[in-house]
Short mmCIF file of C-alpha atoms in Angstrom, two decimals:
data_model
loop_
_atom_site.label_atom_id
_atom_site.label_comp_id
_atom_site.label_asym_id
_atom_site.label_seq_id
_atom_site.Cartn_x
_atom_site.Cartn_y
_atom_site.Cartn_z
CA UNK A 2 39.12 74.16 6.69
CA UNK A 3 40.66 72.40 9.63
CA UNK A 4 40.84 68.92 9.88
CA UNK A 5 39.49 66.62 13.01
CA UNK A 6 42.01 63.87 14.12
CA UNK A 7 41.24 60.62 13.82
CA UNK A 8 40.28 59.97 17.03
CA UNK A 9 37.72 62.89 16.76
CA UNK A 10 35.79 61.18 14.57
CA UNK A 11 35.90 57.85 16.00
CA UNK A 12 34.79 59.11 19.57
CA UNK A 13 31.62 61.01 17.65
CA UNK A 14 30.58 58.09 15.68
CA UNK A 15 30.59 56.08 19.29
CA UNK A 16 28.35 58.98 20.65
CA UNK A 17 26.22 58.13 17.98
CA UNK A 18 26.11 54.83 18.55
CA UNK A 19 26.96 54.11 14.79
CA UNK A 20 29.13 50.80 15.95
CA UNK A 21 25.73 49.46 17.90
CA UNK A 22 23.49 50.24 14.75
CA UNK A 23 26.37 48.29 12.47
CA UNK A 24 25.87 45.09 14.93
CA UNK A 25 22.00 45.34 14.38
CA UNK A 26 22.34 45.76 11.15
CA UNK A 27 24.03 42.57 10.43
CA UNK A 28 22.08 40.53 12.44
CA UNK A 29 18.89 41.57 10.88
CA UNK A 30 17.30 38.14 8.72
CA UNK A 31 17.17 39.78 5.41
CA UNK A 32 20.83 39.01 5.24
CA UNK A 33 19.82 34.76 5.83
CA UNK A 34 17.40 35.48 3.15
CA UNK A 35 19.46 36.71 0.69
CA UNK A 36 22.28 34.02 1.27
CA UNK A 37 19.43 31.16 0.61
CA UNK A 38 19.20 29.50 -2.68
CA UNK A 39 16.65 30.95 -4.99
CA UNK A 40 14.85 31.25 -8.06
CA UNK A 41 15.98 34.16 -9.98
CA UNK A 42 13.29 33.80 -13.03
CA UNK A 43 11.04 31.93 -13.88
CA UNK A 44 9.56 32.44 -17.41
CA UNK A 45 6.57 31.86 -18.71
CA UNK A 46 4.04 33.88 -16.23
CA UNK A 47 0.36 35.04 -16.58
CA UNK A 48 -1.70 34.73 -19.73
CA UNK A 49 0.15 34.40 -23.25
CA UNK A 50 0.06 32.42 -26.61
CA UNK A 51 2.02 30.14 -28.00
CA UNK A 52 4.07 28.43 -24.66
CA UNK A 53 6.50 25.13 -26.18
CA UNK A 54 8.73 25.55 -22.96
CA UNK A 55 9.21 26.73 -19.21
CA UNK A 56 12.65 27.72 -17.88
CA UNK A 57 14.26 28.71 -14.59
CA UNK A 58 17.24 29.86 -13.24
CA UNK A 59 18.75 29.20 -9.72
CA UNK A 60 20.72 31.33 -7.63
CA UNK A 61 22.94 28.58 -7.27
CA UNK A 62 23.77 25.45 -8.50
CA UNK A 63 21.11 22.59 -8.09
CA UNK A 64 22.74 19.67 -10.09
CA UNK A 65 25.98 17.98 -10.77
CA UNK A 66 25.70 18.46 -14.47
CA UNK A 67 26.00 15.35 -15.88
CA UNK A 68 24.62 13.18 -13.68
CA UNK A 69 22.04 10.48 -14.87
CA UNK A 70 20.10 11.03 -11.58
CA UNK A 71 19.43 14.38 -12.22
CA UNK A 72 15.84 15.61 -9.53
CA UNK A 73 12.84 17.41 -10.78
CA UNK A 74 13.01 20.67 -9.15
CA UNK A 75 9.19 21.40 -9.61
CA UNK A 76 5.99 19.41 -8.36
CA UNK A 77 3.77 20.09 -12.02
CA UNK A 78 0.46 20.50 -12.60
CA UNK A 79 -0.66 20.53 -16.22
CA UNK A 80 -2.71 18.51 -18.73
CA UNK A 81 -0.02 19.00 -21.26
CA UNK A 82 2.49 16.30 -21.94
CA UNK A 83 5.86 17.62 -21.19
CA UNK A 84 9.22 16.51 -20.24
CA UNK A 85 11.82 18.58 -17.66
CA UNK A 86 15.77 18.62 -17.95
CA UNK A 87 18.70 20.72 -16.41
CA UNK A 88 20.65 22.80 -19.76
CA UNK A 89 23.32 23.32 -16.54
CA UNK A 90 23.91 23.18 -12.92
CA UNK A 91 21.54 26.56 -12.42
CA UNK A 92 19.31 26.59 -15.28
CA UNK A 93 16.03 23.75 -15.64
CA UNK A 94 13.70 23.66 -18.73
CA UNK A 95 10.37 22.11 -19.26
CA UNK A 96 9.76 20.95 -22.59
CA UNK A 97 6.08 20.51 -23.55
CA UNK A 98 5.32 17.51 -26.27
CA UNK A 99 3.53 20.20 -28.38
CA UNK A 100 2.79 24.09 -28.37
CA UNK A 101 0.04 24.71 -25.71
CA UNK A 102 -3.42 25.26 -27.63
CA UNK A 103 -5.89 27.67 -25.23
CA UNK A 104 -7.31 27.15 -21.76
CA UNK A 105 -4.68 25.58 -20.19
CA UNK A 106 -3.79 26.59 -17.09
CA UNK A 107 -0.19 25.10 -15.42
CA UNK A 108 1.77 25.56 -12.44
CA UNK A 109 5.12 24.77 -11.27
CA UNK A 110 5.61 24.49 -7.27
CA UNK A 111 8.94 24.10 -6.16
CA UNK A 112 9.32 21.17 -4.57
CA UNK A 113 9.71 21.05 -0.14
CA UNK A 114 12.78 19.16 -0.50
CA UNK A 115 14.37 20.88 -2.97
CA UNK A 116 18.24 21.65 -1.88
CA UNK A 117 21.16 23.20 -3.65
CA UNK A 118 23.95 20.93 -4.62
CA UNK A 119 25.87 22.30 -1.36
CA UNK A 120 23.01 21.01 0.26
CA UNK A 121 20.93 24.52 1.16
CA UNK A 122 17.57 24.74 2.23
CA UNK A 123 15.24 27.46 0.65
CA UNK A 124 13.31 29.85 2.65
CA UNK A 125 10.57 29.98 0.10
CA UNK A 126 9.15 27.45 -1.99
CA UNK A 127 6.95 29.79 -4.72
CA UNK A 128 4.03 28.10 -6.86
CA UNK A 129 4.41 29.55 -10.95
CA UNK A 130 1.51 29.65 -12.71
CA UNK A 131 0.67 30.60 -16.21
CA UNK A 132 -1.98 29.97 -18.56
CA UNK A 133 -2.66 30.07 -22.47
CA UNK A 134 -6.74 32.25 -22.32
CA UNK A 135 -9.42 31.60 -24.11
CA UNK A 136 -9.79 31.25 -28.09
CA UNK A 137 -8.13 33.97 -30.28
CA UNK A 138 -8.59 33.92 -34.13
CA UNK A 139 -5.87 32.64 -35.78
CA UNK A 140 -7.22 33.22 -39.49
CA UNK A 141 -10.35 35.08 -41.02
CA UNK A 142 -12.03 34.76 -44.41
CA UNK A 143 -12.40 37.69 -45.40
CA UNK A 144 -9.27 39.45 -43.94
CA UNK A 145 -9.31 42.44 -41.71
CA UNK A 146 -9.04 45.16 -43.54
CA UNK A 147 -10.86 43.88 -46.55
CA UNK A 148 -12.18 46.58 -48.88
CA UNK A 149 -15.18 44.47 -49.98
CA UNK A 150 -16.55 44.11 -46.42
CA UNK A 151 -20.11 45.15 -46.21
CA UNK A 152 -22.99 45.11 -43.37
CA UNK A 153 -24.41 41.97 -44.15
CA UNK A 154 -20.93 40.20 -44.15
CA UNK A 155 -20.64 36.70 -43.56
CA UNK A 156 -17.21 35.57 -41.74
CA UNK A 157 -15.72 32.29 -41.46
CA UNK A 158 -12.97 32.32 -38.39
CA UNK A 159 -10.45 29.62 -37.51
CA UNK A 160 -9.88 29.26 -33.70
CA UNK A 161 -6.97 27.99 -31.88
CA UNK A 162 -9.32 26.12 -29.88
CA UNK A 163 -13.17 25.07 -29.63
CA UNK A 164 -15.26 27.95 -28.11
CA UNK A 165 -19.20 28.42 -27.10
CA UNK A 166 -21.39 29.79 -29.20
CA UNK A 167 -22.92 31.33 -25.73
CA UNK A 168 -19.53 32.84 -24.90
CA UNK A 169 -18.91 34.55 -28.74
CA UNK A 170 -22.42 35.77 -28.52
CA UNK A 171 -21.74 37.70 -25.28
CA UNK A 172 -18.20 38.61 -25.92
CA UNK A 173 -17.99 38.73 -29.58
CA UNK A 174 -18.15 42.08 -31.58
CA UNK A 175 -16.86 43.90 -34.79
CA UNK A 176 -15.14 47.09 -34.64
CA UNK A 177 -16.11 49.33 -37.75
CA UNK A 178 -13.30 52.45 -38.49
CA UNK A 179 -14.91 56.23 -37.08
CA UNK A 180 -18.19 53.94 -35.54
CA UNK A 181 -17.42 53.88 -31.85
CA UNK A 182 -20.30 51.51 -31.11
CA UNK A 183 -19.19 47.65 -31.87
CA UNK A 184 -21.71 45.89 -34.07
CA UNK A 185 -22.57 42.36 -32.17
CA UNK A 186 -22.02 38.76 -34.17
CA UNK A 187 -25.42 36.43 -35.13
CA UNK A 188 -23.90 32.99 -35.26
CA UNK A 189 -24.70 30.78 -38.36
CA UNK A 190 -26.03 27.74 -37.27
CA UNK A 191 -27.48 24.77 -39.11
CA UNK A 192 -28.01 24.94 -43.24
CA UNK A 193 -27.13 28.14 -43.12
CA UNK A 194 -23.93 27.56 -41.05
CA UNK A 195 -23.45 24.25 -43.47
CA UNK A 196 -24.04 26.14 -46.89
CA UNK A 197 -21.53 28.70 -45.72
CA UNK A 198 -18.78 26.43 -45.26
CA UNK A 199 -19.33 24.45 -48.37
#
């Protein structure tokens, strides 16, 4: 197989104009874009249980760890009681007071003058949200599964949070094993609802 000389190749890669689309390339913004600070993660996102804390992680450093006069990175909005700190120059954590009962909704917006410790302005300033849905059933008397279950079963649930009678009624359901149609819930209400729980 022969060989082409050096200069061969260099004269067809400037018919190509390979050198020209180099140039381009390097001037194209996505490079800028890449070389801004960011956020890297940001954790919790969309609709889960059980959220005690938030954390994110910077591209680059934010903070002079140590410092007393440490900024908030993030512009909150949420009902919950919480409290943020840096764990390092990079990485910020929101602690909330208690674990997050249902229906709460919170975002995080990165705040417009937010700047890396070298003093770098992002390109994008990204709103986190997150929130905790509706009531789930924490406990039930009698268990899933129970053998002893039968159609006129009475259950007593315990909620993570209050929820409407209106909204159990129209979402509510049991699921019976080989029955593919879900049998819908009659709330107890009044003596009956008071007899039952005594």
């Amino acid at each position: 197989m022969k060989t082409l000389p050096k200069e061969s190749v260099h004269a067809r890669a400037r018919r190509r104009g390979l050198p020209a689309l180099l140039l381009m390339l390097t001037g194209l913004p996505f490079g800028d874009a890449l070389a801004a600070p960011h956020i890297e993660m940001f954790s919790p996102q969309g609709s889960l249980k059980d959220v005690r804390q938030v954390s994110a992680r910077f591209s680059e450093a934010m903070v002079a760890f140590g410092d007393p006069r440490l900024p908030e990175p993030f512009a909150i909005d949420c009902a919950a009681a919480g409290r943020g700190r840096w764990a390092d120059g990079r990485n910020w954590v929101y602690d909330f007071a208690a674990e997050l009962a249902a229906g709460q909704v919170c975002r995080f917006t990165l705040k417009a003058d937010a700047r890396s410790l070298a003093g770098e302005a992002f390109q994008d300033y990204p709103v986190f949200s997150f929130d905790t849905g509706g009531p789930a059933i924490r406990a039930s008397l009698p268990a899933e599964g129970d053998s002893s279950i039968d159609g006129d079963q009475i259950f007593m649930l315990a909620l993570d949070a209050p929820a409407a009678a209106a909204s159990i009624a129209a979402h509510g359901s049991c699921a019976i094993a080989n029955i593919a149609e879900r049998v819908p819930l009659d709330i107890l209400t009044g003596e009956e609802r008071v007899a039952v729980l005594a």
